[in-house]
Coordinates of C-alpha atoms and ligand atoms in Angstrom, one line a residue:
M1 CA 63.8 98.9 156.2
K2 CA 61.5 96.0 156.6
E3 CA 60.3 96.5 153.0
L4 CA 63.8 96.6 151.8
E5 CA 64.6 93.4 153.6
N6 CA 61.5 91.8 152.0
N7 CA 62.6 93.0 148.6
I8 CA 66.0 91.5 149.1
K9 CA 64.5 88.2 150.1
K10 CA 62.2 88.3 147.1
I11 CA 65.1 89.0 144.7
K12 CA 67.1 86.2 146.3
D13 CA 64.3 83.6 146.0
S14 CA 63.2 84.5 142.5
C15 CA 66.8 84.6 141.2
L16 CA 67.6 81.2 142.7
K17 CA 64.3 79.8 141.4
E18 CA 64.9 81.1 137.9
L19 CA 68.5 79.8 137.9
K20 CA 67.2 76.4 138.8
K21 CA 64.6 76.5 136.1
A22 CA 66.9 77.7 133.3
R23 CA 67.3 75.3 130.4
S24 CA 70.0 76.9 128.5
L25 CA 73.2 78.9 128.8
E26 CA 71.4 81.8 127.1
S27 CA 68.7 81.9 129.7
L28 CA 71.3 81.7 132.5
E29 CA 73.0 84.7 131.0
E30 CA 69.6 86.6 130.8
I31 CA 69.0 85.9 134.5
R32 CA 72.5 87.0 135.4
V33 CA 72.0 90.3 133.6
A34 CA 68.5 90.8 135.1
Y35 CA 69.7 90.3 138.7
L36 CA 73.4 90.9 138.8
G37 CA 74.0 93.1 135.7
R38 CA 74.8 96.8 135.9
S39 CA 71.1 97.7 136.1
G40 CA 70.0 94.4 137.5
A41 CA 67.6 94.1 140.5
L42 CA 70.3 93.4 143.1
T43 CA 72.6 96.1 141.8
E44 CA 69.8 98.6 142.0
I45 CA 69.0 97.6 145.6
M46 CA 72.7 98.0 146.4
S47 CA 72.7 101.5 145.0
T48 CA 69.9 102.5 147.4
L49 CA 72.2 101.7 150.3
K50 CA 73.7 105.1 150.2
T51 CA 70.3 106.6 151.2
L52 CA 70.3 104.6 154.5
S53 CA 71.7 105.4 157.8
L54 CA 75.1 104.3 158.8
E55 CA 73.7 101.7 161.2
Q56 CA 71.5 100.2 158.4
K57 CA 74.4 100.3 156.0
R58 CA 76.4 98.3 158.5
T59 CA 73.9 95.5 158.7
L60 CA 72.6 95.4 155.2
G61 CA 75.9 96.1 153.4
P62 CA 77.6 92.8 154.3
D63 CA 74.3 90.9 153.8
L64 CA 73.9 92.3 150.3
N65 CA 77.5 91.5 149.4
E66 CA 77.1 88.0 150.8
L67 CA 73.9 87.6 148.7
K68 CA 75.6 89.0 145.6
K69 CA 78.3 86.4 146.1
Q70 CA 75.7 83.6 146.7
L71 CA 73.7 84.4 143.6
H72 CA 76.9 84.7 141.6
D73 CA 78.1 81.3 142.8
A74 CA 74.7 79.8 142.1
Y75 CA 74.8 81.2 138.6
E76 CA 78.4 79.9 138.0
S77 CA 77.6 76.5 139.2
R78 CA 74.6 76.3 136.9
V79 CA 76.8 77.4 134.0
S80 CA 79.4 74.8 134.8
E81 CA 76.6 72.1 135.0
F82 CA 75.5 73.0 131.5
E83 CA 79.1 73.0 130.2
K84 CA 79.8 69.7 131.7
K85 CA 76.6 68.2 130.2
N86 CA 77.5 69.5 126.8
L87 CA 81.0 68.3 127.0
S88 CA 80.0 64.9 128.2
S89 CA 77.4 64.5 125.5
D90 CA 79.9 65.5 122.9
A91 CA 82.3 62.9 124.2
L92 CA 79.6 60.3 123.9
F93 CA 78.8 61.3 120.4
D94 CA 81.7 59.9 118.4
V95 CA 81.0 60.9 114.9
T96 CA 83.3 58.3 113.5
A97 CA 81.5 55.5 115.4
Y98 CA 78.2 56.1 113.6
K99 CA 78.1 54.0 110.5
P100 CA 74.7 53.4 109.0
H101 CA 74.5 50.4 106.7
Q102 CA 75.1 51.7 103.2
M103 CA 75.6 50.0 99.9
H104 CA 78.4 51.7 98.1
G105 CA 78.3 52.2 94.4
S106 CA 81.4 51.3 92.4
L107 CA 82.6 51.0 88.9
H108 CA 81.5 47.9 87.1
I109 CA 84.0 45.3 86.0
Y110 CA 83.2 46.3 82.4
T111 CA 84.2 49.9 83.1
H112 CA 87.4 48.7 84.8
I113 CA 88.4 46.5 81.9
I114 CA 87.5 48.9 79.2
E115 CA 89.5 51.6 81.0
Q116 CA 92.5 49.3 81.1
L117 CA 92.2 48.5 77.5
T118 CA 91.7 52.0 76.2
E119 CA 94.6 53.2 78.3
I120 CA 96.9 50.7 76.7
F121 CA 95.7 51.5 73.1
I122 CA 95.8 55.3 73.7
S123 CA 99.4 54.9 74.9
M124 CA 100.1 53.2 71.6
G125 CA 98.7 56.1 69.7
Y126 CA 95.2 54.7 68.9
T127 CA 92.1 56.8 69.2
I128 CA 88.9 55.3 70.6
A129 CA 86.1 54.8 68.2
D130 CA 82.4 54.0 68.6
G131 CA 79.6 52.7 66.4
P132 CA 75.9 51.9 66.8
E133 CA 74.8 48.7 68.4
M134 CA 71.8 48.6 66.0
E135 CA 73.4 48.1 62.6
T136 CA 72.6 47.7 59.0
E137 CA 73.5 44.6 57.0
Y138 CA 75.9 46.8 55.1
Y139 CA 78.1 47.7 58.1
N140 CA 77.9 44.4 59.9
F141 CA 78.4 42.2 56.8
T142 CA 78.5 43.5 53.3
T143 CA 81.3 46.1 53.7
L144 CA 83.3 43.5 55.6
N145 CA 83.5 41.3 52.5
I146 CA 80.6 39.1 53.7
P147 CA 78.1 39.4 50.8
D148 CA 74.5 38.2 51.0
D149 CA 75.1 34.6 50.1
H150 CA 78.3 34.2 52.2
P151 CA 78.2 31.3 54.6
A152 CA 79.8 33.4 57.3
R153 CA 76.5 35.1 57.8
D154 CA 75.0 31.9 59.1
S155 CA 77.8 31.4 61.6
H156 CA 76.8 34.8 63.2
D157 CA 73.6 33.9 64.9
T158 CA 72.1 37.3 64.2
F159 CA 69.3 39.1 66.1
W160 CA 67.3 40.6 63.2
L161 CA 65.1 43.5 64.2
S162 CA 61.6 43.9 62.9
Q163 CA 62.7 47.0 60.9
P164 CA 64.0 45.9 57.5
D165 CA 67.7 45.8 57.1
R166 CA 68.3 46.3 60.8
L167 CA 70.1 44.0 63.2
L168 CA 72.0 44.0 66.5
R169 CA 75.7 44.0 65.5
T170 CA 77.3 40.6 65.9
H171 CA 80.8 42.0 66.2
T172 CA 82.6 45.3 66.6
S173 CA 84.2 44.8 63.2
S174 CA 81.2 46.9 62.0
V175 CA 83.0 49.9 63.5
Q176 CA 85.8 49.4 60.9
A177 CA 83.8 50.8 58.0
H178 CA 82.4 53.7 60.1
S179 CA 85.9 54.7 61.0
M180 CA 87.4 54.4 57.5
E181 CA 84.5 56.5 56.1
Q182 CA 85.3 59.3 58.5
A183 CA 89.1 59.5 58.2
T184 CA 91.9 59.1 55.7
P185 CA 94.9 56.9 56.5
P186 CA 96.9 56.8 58.6
L187 CA 94.2 55.5 60.9
A188 CA 94.6 53.7 64.2
I189 CA 91.4 53.0 66.2
F190 CA 90.3 50.9 69.1
A191 CA 86.6 50.2 69.4
P192 CA 85.2 48.5 72.5
G193 CA 81.5 47.8 72.5
R194 CA 78.6 45.5 73.0
C195 CA 77.7 42.8 70.5
Y196 CA 74.8 40.4 70.3
R197 CA 74.4 36.9 69.1
N198 CA 71.3 34.8 69.1
E199 CA 72.7 31.7 70.7
A200 CA 72.2 29.5 73.7
T201 CA 74.0 30.7 76.7
D202 CA 76.5 28.8 78.8
A203 CA 79.4 29.6 81.1
S204 CA 81.4 30.9 78.1
H205 CA 78.8 32.1 75.7
D206 CA 76.3 34.8 76.1
F207 CA 73.7 36.4 73.8
M208 CA 75.2 39.8 74.8
F209 CA 78.9 40.3 75.2
T210 CA 81.6 42.9 74.5
Q211 CA 84.3 43.0 71.9
G212 CA 87.3 45.1 71.4
E213 CA 88.3 45.9 67.8
G214 CA 91.6 47.3 66.6
L215 CA 92.2 48.7 63.1
F216 CA 95.4 50.2 61.8
V217 CA 95.6 51.4 58.2
D218 CA 98.7 53.1 56.7
T219 CA 101.2 52.5 53.9
N220 CA 103.3 49.4 54.1
V221 CA 101.5 47.8 57.1
S222 CA 102.8 44.3 57.7
M223 CA 102.0 41.2 59.6
S224 CA 105.0 41.8 61.8
Q225 CA 103.5 45.1 62.9
L226 CA 100.3 43.3 63.8
L227 CA 102.1 40.7 65.8
A228 CA 104.2 43.3 67.7
T229 CA 101.1 45.3 68.5
A230 CA 99.2 42.2 69.7
R231 CA 102.1 41.1 71.8
T232 CA 102.7 44.5 73.4
F233 CA 99.0 44.9 74.1
L234 CA 98.7 41.4 75.7
Q235 CA 101.9 41.9 77.8
H236 CA 100.5 45.2 79.2
F237 CA 97.0 43.8 79.8
F238 CA 98.2 40.8 81.7
G239 CA 101.1 42.7 83.3
K240 CA 103.5 40.1 82.1
E241 CA 106.6 41.4 80.2
D242 CA 107.6 37.9 79.0
L243 CA 104.2 36.9 77.6
K244 CA 104.8 35.3 74.2
I245 CA 102.4 35.0 71.3
R246 CA 101.9 32.2 68.8
V247 CA 100.0 32.5 65.5
R248 CA 97.8 30.0 63.8
P249 CA 95.9 30.4 60.5
G250 CA 92.4 31.6 61.0
Y251 CA 89.5 32.5 58.7
F252 CA 87.6 35.8 58.8
P253 CA 86.3 37.1 55.5
F254 CA 87.5 40.6 56.2
V255 CA 91.2 39.8 56.6
E256 CA 93.7 38.1 54.4
P257 CA 95.7 36.4 55.6
G258 CA 93.6 35.7 58.7
V259 CA 95.2 34.5 61.9
E260 CA 94.3 33.4 65.5
I261 CA 96.7 34.7 68.1
D262 CA 97.4 32.7 71.2
G263 CA 99.2 34.1 74.2
S264 CA 101.5 32.0 76.5
C265 CA 99.6 31.3 79.7
P266 CA 100.1 34.2 82.1
F267 CA 99.7 31.9 85.1
C268 CA 102.0 29.0 84.5
S269 CA 105.0 27.8 82.5
D270 CA 104.2 24.2 82.4
G271 CA 100.4 23.9 82.1
C272 CA 97.6 24.7 84.5
S273 CA 93.8 24.7 84.6
V274 CA 93.5 28.1 83.0
C275 CA 95.4 27.0 79.8
K276 CA 93.9 23.6 80.1
H277 CA 97.4 22.2 80.4
T278 CA 98.4 23.5 76.9
K279 CA 100.5 26.5 78.1
W280 CA 98.7 28.6 75.5
I281 CA 95.4 30.5 75.5
E282 CA 93.5 31.6 72.4
L283 CA 93.1 35.3 72.6
L284 CA 92.6 37.3 69.4
G285 CA 91.3 37.0 65.9
A286 CA 93.3 39.1 63.5
G287 CA 94.8 39.5 60.1
L288 CA 95.7 42.0 57.3
V289 CA 92.6 44.0 56.2
H290 CA 91.2 42.4 53.0
P291 CA 91.7 44.6 49.9
N292 CA 87.9 44.3 49.3
V293 CA 87.3 46.0 52.7
L294 CA 89.6 48.8 52.0
R295 CA 88.2 49.3 48.5
A296 CA 84.6 49.2 49.8
N297 CA 85.5 52.1 52.1
G298 CA 87.2 54.3 49.5
I299 CA 90.8 53.4 50.4
D300 CA 93.1 52.3 47.6
P301 CA 94.5 48.9 48.4
E302 CA 97.4 49.5 46.0
K303 CA 98.5 52.4 48.2
Y304 CA 97.4 51.4 51.7
S305 CA 97.3 48.3 53.8
G306 CA 96.2 47.6 57.3
F307 CA 95.7 45.1 60.1
A308 CA 92.7 44.4 62.2
F309 CA 92.2 42.4 65.3
G310 CA 89.3 41.6 67.6
F311 CA 88.7 39.8 70.9
G312 CA 86.1 39.1 73.5
I313 CA 86.5 41.6 76.3
E314 CA 84.8 39.3 78.9
R315 CA 87.0 36.5 77.8
L316 CA 90.1 38.5 78.5
A317 CA 88.7 39.7 81.9
M318 CA 87.7 36.1 82.7
I319 CA 91.2 34.9 82.1
K320 CA 92.8 37.8 84.0
Y321 CA 90.6 37.6 87.1
G322 CA 89.6 33.9 87.1
I323 CA 85.9 34.5 86.4
N324 CA 84.2 31.2 85.6
D325 CA 80.9 32.3 84.1
I326 CA 80.5 35.0 81.4
R327 CA 76.8 35.5 82.5
L328 CA 78.0 37.0 85.8
F329 CA 79.0 40.2 83.9
H330 CA 75.5 41.4 83.5
S331 CA 73.9 39.5 86.3
A332 CA 73.8 42.3 88.9
H333 CA 75.2 39.7 91.3
I334 CA 76.3 42.0 94.1
P335 CA 79.0 39.8 95.7
F336 CA 80.5 39.3 92.2
L337 CA 80.5 43.0 91.5
Q338 CA 81.8 44.0 94.9
Q339 CA 85.1 42.1 94.2
F340 CA 85.9 44.7 91.6
A341 CA 84.9 47.7 93.7
Ligands
LIG401 N1 85.1 40.1 64.3 C1 85.8 38.9 64.6 C2 84.9 38.0 65.5 O1 83.9 38.4 65.9 C3 87.1 39.1 65.2 C4 88.1 39.7 64.3 C5 88.3 41.1 64.3 C6 88.9 39.0 63.5 C7 89.2 41.7 63.4 C8 89.8 39.5 62.7 C9 90.0 40.9 62.6 O2 85.2 36.9 65.8

């Protein structure tokens, strides 16, 4: 009897001690099974009760029941301590509150603008064309009706490469011949791309810039189609349905007649700093494709005619977004770039 009582005390002490030491819900459960489970230490002792005398059962029985309850309560309270702790640490851990400092990547202003432009031209039935930035004299000049001795070559401050007959294209008009070689009319292409000119930089000139080139070749193409296309494009680009265009004579060797197209200022009706108080902004170079250019590319000028236009993509973006320095475009100036994120 004495031994039994000792055992009971040992079980009680070690169970309480283990419960106190437990560091996880799993180990609490193991302790519960070891002491209070179906073949746990306390359960086994209780099953020996039936071998005792009635007198012994009367004293030990209630004690054992009391102990079982006590151990169970101790177990429960440890479990709820753990649960509370977990709950409260979850409550303190607000996943939305943790915001490490991160630099977000975003599309570059170039990408935004070129997407806007291509979307407009695709909606007008154009396909997007591409050409190499490293060009030959032939594609950049000769096929565009700018022969060797033509003074227009001097006005394009060209970056000549060390390889003979290789240069960095000075305009996207070089894509015209590539496109005409590859397709038969009707042909409608829009070619955005990077160009290079070996000139001093300032707020509106850069040695590297982007142009957009449009070319349309079909039978009976007229100046009125060019003007309607230019106006529709500019109205969409500036989001201004009532934008008007005005045409002045212009000279580009690859078009005849050649024109400069101005747009009415998208920001004012009576003069502002953007249009330098003239109400008009010079936007496109354009004209009807010169017969020599068609002929050089295997297209019969008696049968087909075409129009072409070109513009500085940065220039249009600068006007649209009020950007005052073209050099910002490839400056990696984060505050500038973030404005277009
Ligand atoms: N390539 C001309 C330039 O760089 C622009 C242009 C394109 C003019 C097509 C007329 C027709 O200025």
